Amino acid sequence: MTDAQDTAADSSLRTTGGTPPDDAGSSVTGTPVPLLEPREGIPPVIADGTALAEVVAAFAAGSGPVAVDAERASGYRYGQRAYLVQLRREGAGTALIDPVACPDLSGLGGALTGAEWVLHAATQDLPCLREIGMLPAALFDTELAGRLAGFPRVGLGAMVEGVLGFVLEKGHSAVDWSTRPLPDPWLRYAALDVELLVDLRDALEKELDRQGKLEWARQEFDAIAAAPPAEPRKDPWRRTSGMHKVRRRRQLAVVRELWETRDRIAQRRDVSPGKVLSDAAIVEAALALPPNAHALAALSGFGHRMGRRQLEQWQTAVDRARALPESGLPQPGQPVTGPPPPRAWADKDPAAAARLSTARAGVSALAERLGMPQENLVSPDTVRRICWEPPTADAASVQAALAGYGARPWQVELVTPVLVAALSGRSA
């Protein structure tokens, strides 16, 4: 049994109530303190080259980890670009940078190359930071650390309150960060988001070390920092909400044409696609296959507020789908590159279904003992792939298969016995 397994098995040391236990095994108590103002006040927004150069110099001269956060305008603008970048470092204070006015932050990223970046839910912010030239060589993800440590709630506000005893005001998390100028209450909120991030990192590092999970976390952080950009999603139109109602290929073609038309318009106008046309309206038109703009106008989502030119634009997309030959119609489903849905396993391959059931039960039990979510112990997709096309039921073969699917060494070590047992037809 590893140190972490031994710690997790001791119920007196388990994390409870969203707070980490102290060395005696009790949870942090006391009334949380509202965090109302940044220590140095709200810093000015950096929006020109001269001010940016000063920030680069200050952060290069600072010490220790760098707290980093980014604000996007999801639901308002097209794409996921950053509209504000927040940083804090010992000796440099807090900086708020406008990446619209300063779109190239590679100089800042370069100045921080040797520093560990502290982010909360790093995979959400790294893509937009990469676009402006900022990418960490090393990082610490406080959300993932919370998951590995067994915290029941891992949002930044919950973690700061439970671990450090401060309450963060979260009222501006979903505002339109493309707004200019940004109001002071929003800037205060943004500065406070990085105010205690390094303190949270330090506390979580101690907790992970106490549980014997610190090396596991380091492997996870290294994997995030080294991961390449995500590949563009194939046929993104298939993710339209309500697609399960669309059965016929001609109707699928309407969804595709409307989705792609909407995407071009949204990109040109730099607005969220949902503000151009809703998913529900796309599905409604696909099911109805309206023959003309008058019929389209009668459908939900294409009502009286929509001008004639807009209606004709959408009807033209519908007409393109109606005119396609059979050979040009999309297939009902995407090509399957992995195992079939687990619900079909019992009919297709009962032995594989039995392996998967045993493996899932074993992984669930192990995750429970370790005090972490199953998906952080091992990817569910990896378990499915190994159970569908199993390697030889020995440790070396299973270890190689896990590593081939991207499992980290700590995961390989812990999960291998569970999968060997499942592939051998016995419980772990």
PDB file of C-alpha atoms in Angstrom, residues 193-327:
ATOM      1  CA  ASP A 193      -8.659  36.195  -8.391  1.00  0.00           C
ATOM      2  CA  VAL A 194      -4.832  36.112  -8.299  1.00  0.00           C
ATOM      3  CA  GLU A 195      -4.437  37.735  -4.876  1.00  0.00           C
ATOM      4  CA  LEU A 196      -4.270  34.466  -2.932  1.00  0.00           C
ATOM      5  CA  LEU A 197      -3.513  31.963  -5.684  1.00  0.00           C
ATOM      6  CA  VAL A 198       0.112  31.402  -4.601  1.00  0.00           C
ATOM      7  CA  ASP A 199      -0.989  31.083  -0.955  1.00  0.00           C
ATOM      8  CA  LEU A 200      -3.516  28.468  -2.048  1.00  0.00           C
ATOM      9  CA  ARG A 201      -0.820  26.668  -4.038  1.00  0.00           C
ATOM     10  CA  ASP A 202       1.466  26.502  -0.994  1.00  0.00           C
ATOM     11  CA  ALA A 203      -1.274  25.128   1.252  1.00  0.00           C
ATOM     12  CA  LEU A 204      -2.304  22.503  -1.310  1.00  0.00           C
ATOM     13  CA  GLU A 205       1.293  21.438  -1.853  1.00  0.00           C
ATOM     14  CA  LYS A 206       1.594  20.727   1.873  1.00  0.00           C
ATOM     15  CA  GLU A 207      -1.677  18.790   1.855  1.00  0.00           C
ATOM     16  CA  LEU A 208      -0.672  16.716  -1.168  1.00  0.00           C
ATOM     17  CA  ASP A 209       2.681  16.003   0.446  1.00  0.00           C
ATOM     18  CA  ARG A 210       0.953  14.947   3.661  1.00  0.00           C
ATOM     19  CA  GLN A 211      -1.230  12.536   1.721  1.00  0.00           C
ATOM     20  CA  GLY A 212       1.707  11.139  -0.252  1.00  0.00           C
ATOM     21  CA  LYS A 213       0.300  12.473  -3.528  1.00  0.00           C
ATOM     22  CA  LEU A 214       2.668  15.328  -4.331  1.00  0.00           C
ATOM     23  CA  GLU A 215       4.671  13.382  -6.895  1.00  0.00           C
ATOM     24  CA  TRP A 216       1.429  12.299  -8.582  1.00  0.00           C
ATOM     25  CA  ALA A 217       0.376  15.933  -8.836  1.00  0.00           C
ATOM     26  CA  ARG A 218       3.740  16.948 -10.278  1.00  0.00           C
ATOM     27  CA  GLN A 219       3.395  14.332 -13.003  1.00  0.00           C
ATOM     28  CA  GLU A 220      -0.079  15.646 -13.833  1.00  0.00           C
ATOM     29  CA  PHE A 221       1.116  19.250 -13.966  1.00  0.00           C
ATOM     30  CA  ASP A 222       4.057  18.306 -16.202  1.00  0.00           C
ATOM     31  CA  ALA A 223       1.681  16.515 -18.576  1.00  0.00           C
ATOM     32  CA  ILE A 224      -0.547  19.601 -18.839  1.00  0.00           C
ATOM     33  CA  ALA A 225       2.415  21.912 -19.482  1.00  0.00           C
ATOM     34  CA  ALA A 226       3.807  19.600 -22.177  1.00  0.00           C
ATOM     35  CA  ALA A 227       0.501  18.888 -23.944  1.00  0.00           C
ATOM     36  CA  PRO A 228       0.262  20.131 -27.546  1.00  0.00           C
ATOM     37  CA  PRO A 229      -2.644  22.314 -28.690  1.00  0.00           C
ATOM     38  CA  ALA A 230      -5.883  20.396 -29.115  1.00  0.00           C
ATOM     39  CA  GLU A 231      -6.702  19.236 -32.626  1.00  0.00           C
ATOM     40  CA  PRO A 232      -9.680  20.991 -34.269  1.00  0.00           C
ATOM     41  CA  ARG A 233     -12.858  19.033 -33.640  1.00  0.00           C
ATOM     42  CA  LYS A 234     -14.089  17.105 -36.688  1.00  0.00           C
ATOM     43  CA  ASP A 235     -17.642  17.946 -37.786  1.00  0.00           C
ATOM     44  CA  PRO A 236     -18.290  20.376 -34.900  1.00  0.00           C
ATOM     45  CA  TRP A 237     -21.829  20.923 -36.219  1.00  0.00           C
ATOM     46  CA  ARG A 238     -22.703  17.485 -34.878  1.00  0.00           C
ATOM     47  CA  ARG A 239     -22.472  18.904 -31.349  1.00  0.00           C
ATOM     48  CA  THR A 240     -25.508  21.132 -31.926  1.00  0.00           C
ATOM     49  CA  SER A 241     -27.749  20.875 -28.871  1.00  0.00           C
ATOM     50  CA  GLY A 242     -30.825  18.772 -29.648  1.00  0.00           C
ATOM     51  CA  MET A 243     -29.149  16.729 -32.413  1.00  0.00           C
ATOM     52  CA  HIS A 244     -30.593  13.541 -30.958  1.00  0.00           C
ATOM     53  CA  LYS A 245     -33.947  14.539 -32.511  1.00  0.00           C
ATOM     54  CA  VAL A 246     -32.492  14.672 -36.025  1.00  0.00           C
ATOM     55  CA  ARG A 247     -32.617  11.252 -37.676  1.00  0.00           C
ATOM     56  CA  ARG A 248     -32.750  11.609 -41.466  1.00  0.00           C
ATOM     57  CA  ARG A 249     -29.688  12.420 -43.557  1.00  0.00           C
ATOM     58  CA  ARG A 250     -31.429  15.294 -45.349  1.00  0.00           C
ATOM     59  CA  GLN A 251     -32.229  16.836 -41.989  1.00  0.00           C
ATOM     60  CA  LEU A 252     -28.611  16.380 -40.904  1.00  0.00           C
ATOM     61  CA  ALA A 253     -27.579  18.287 -44.016  1.00  0.00           C
ATOM     62  CA  VAL A 254     -29.812  21.193 -42.970  1.00  0.00           C
ATOM     63  CA  VAL A 255     -28.174  21.268 -39.535  1.00  0.00           C
ATOM     64  CA  ARG A 256     -24.741  21.303 -41.163  1.00  0.00           C
ATOM     65  CA  GLU A 257     -25.611  24.111 -43.617  1.00  0.00           C
ATOM     66  CA  LEU A 258     -27.264  26.289 -40.984  1.00  0.00           C
ATOM     67  CA  TRP A 259     -24.484  25.682 -38.461  1.00  0.00           C
ATOM     68  CA  GLU A 260     -21.733  26.554 -40.954  1.00  0.00           C
ATOM     69  CA  THR A 261     -23.609  29.657 -42.151  1.00  0.00           C
ATOM     70  CA  ARG A 262     -24.101  30.779 -38.565  1.00  0.00           C
ATOM     71  CA  ASP A 263     -20.436  30.159 -37.779  1.00  0.00           C
ATOM     72  CA  ARG A 264     -19.245  32.314 -40.691  1.00  0.00           C
ATOM     73  CA  ILE A 265     -21.559  35.154 -39.659  1.00  0.00           C
ATOM     74  CA  ALA A 266     -20.554  34.912 -35.993  1.00  0.00           C
ATOM     75  CA  GLN A 267     -16.869  34.922 -36.860  1.00  0.00           C
ATOM     76  CA  ARG A 268     -17.267  37.934 -39.160  1.00  0.00           C
ATOM     77  CA  ARG A 269     -19.253  39.870 -36.552  1.00  0.00           C
ATOM     78  CA  ASP A 270     -17.161  38.594 -33.624  1.00  0.00           C
ATOM     79  CA  VAL A 271     -20.170  37.535 -31.611  1.00  0.00           C
ATOM     80  CA  SER A 272     -21.137  34.286 -29.944  1.00  0.00           C
ATOM     81  CA  PRO A 273     -22.826  31.944 -32.476  1.00  0.00           C
ATOM     82  CA  GLY A 274     -25.778  31.567 -30.111  1.00  0.00           C
ATOM     83  CA  LYS A 275     -26.479  35.282 -30.473  1.00  0.00           C
ATOM     84  CA  VAL A 276     -26.769  34.855 -34.265  1.00  0.00           C
ATOM     85  CA  LEU A 277     -29.097  31.844 -34.240  1.00  0.00           C
ATOM     86  CA  SER A 278     -29.926  29.404 -31.472  1.00  0.00           C
ATOM     87  CA  ASP A 279     -29.249  25.687 -31.635  1.00  0.00           C
ATOM     88  CA  ALA A 280     -32.936  25.095 -31.000  1.00  0.00           C
ATOM     89  CA  ALA A 281     -33.842  27.106 -34.122  1.00  0.00           C
ATOM     90  CA  ILE A 282     -31.351  25.120 -36.222  1.00  0.00           C
ATOM     91  CA  VAL A 283     -32.858  21.818 -35.095  1.00  0.00           C
ATOM     92  CA  GLU A 284     -36.398  23.137 -35.609  1.00  0.00           C
ATOM     93  CA  ALA A 285     -35.606  24.073 -39.216  1.00  0.00           C
ATOM     94  CA  ALA A 286     -33.922  20.724 -39.848  1.00  0.00           C
ATOM     95  CA  LEU A 287     -36.969  18.802 -38.655  1.00  0.00           C
ATOM     96  CA  ALA A 288     -39.426  20.959 -40.623  1.00  0.00           C
ATOM     97  CA  LEU A 289     -37.444  21.272 -43.894  1.00  0.00           C
ATOM     98  CA  PRO A 290     -39.311  24.512 -44.768  1.00  0.00           C
ATOM     99  CA  PRO A 291     -39.811  25.002 -48.541  1.00  0.00           C
ATOM    100  CA  ASN A 292     -39.596  28.815 -48.420  1.00  0.00           C
ATOM    101  CA  ALA A 293     -38.828  31.806 -46.190  1.00  0.00           C
ATOM    102  CA  HIS A 294     -42.515  32.247 -45.318  1.00  0.00           C
ATOM    103  CA  ALA A 295     -42.635  28.729 -43.881  1.00  0.00           C
ATOM    104  CA  LEU A 296     -39.308  29.291 -42.127  1.00  0.00           C
ATOM    105  CA  ALA A 297     -40.643  32.452 -40.460  1.00  0.00           C
ATOM    106  CA  ALA A 298     -43.406  30.408 -38.830  1.00  0.00           C
ATOM    107  CA  LEU A 299     -40.877  28.269 -36.953  1.00  0.00           C
ATOM    108  CA  SER A 300     -39.716  28.950 -33.415  1.00  0.00           C
ATOM    109  CA  GLY A 301     -36.516  30.981 -33.467  1.00  0.00           C
ATOM    110  CA  PHE A 302     -37.303  32.646 -36.817  1.00  0.00           C
ATOM    111  CA  GLY A 303     -40.075  34.933 -35.615  1.00  0.00           C
ATOM    112  CA  HIS A 304     -41.217  38.475 -36.356  1.00  0.00           C
ATOM    113  CA  ARG A 305     -38.029  40.075 -34.981  1.00  0.00           C
ATOM    114  CA  MET A 306     -35.990  38.595 -37.799  1.00  0.00           C
ATOM    115  CA  GLY A 307     -35.728  40.734 -40.938  1.00  0.00           C
ATOM    116  CA  ARG A 308     -36.497  39.478 -44.405  1.00  0.00           C
ATOM    117  CA  ARG A 309     -32.852  39.493 -45.482  1.00  0.00           C
ATOM    118  CA  GLN A 310     -31.944  37.319 -42.514  1.00  0.00           C
ATOM    119  CA  LEU A 311     -34.789  34.909 -43.240  1.00  0.00           C
ATOM    120  CA  GLU A 312     -33.698  34.617 -46.855  1.00  0.00           C
ATOM    121  CA  GLN A 313     -30.128  33.998 -45.733  1.00  0.00           C
ATOM    122  CA  TRP A 314     -31.197  31.065 -43.542  1.00  0.00           C
ATOM    123  CA  GLN A 315     -33.625  29.763 -46.167  1.00  0.00           C
ATOM    124  CA  THR A 316     -30.801  29.775 -48.728  1.00  0.00           C
ATOM    125  CA  ALA A 317     -28.836  27.487 -46.396  1.00  0.00           C
ATOM    126  CA  VAL A 318     -31.857  25.194 -46.053  1.00  0.00           C
ATOM    127  CA  ASP A 319     -32.282  25.165 -49.838  1.00  0.00           C
ATOM    128  CA  ARG A 320     -28.656  24.149 -50.319  1.00  0.00           C
ATOM    129  CA  ALA A 321     -29.250  21.141 -48.097  1.00  0.00           C
ATOM    130  CA  ARG A 322     -32.510  20.289 -49.884  1.00  0.00           C
ATOM    131  CA  ALA A 323     -30.727  20.369 -53.248  1.00  0.00           C
ATOM    132  CA  LEU A 324     -27.835  18.073 -52.306  1.00  0.00           C
ATOM    133  CA  PRO A 325     -27.639  14.695 -54.060  1.00  0.00           C
ATOM    134  CA  GLU A 326     -27.825  11.621 -51.885  1.00  0.00           C
ATOM    135  CA  SER A 327     -24.063  11.183 -52.161  1.00  0.00           C
TER     136      SER A 327
END
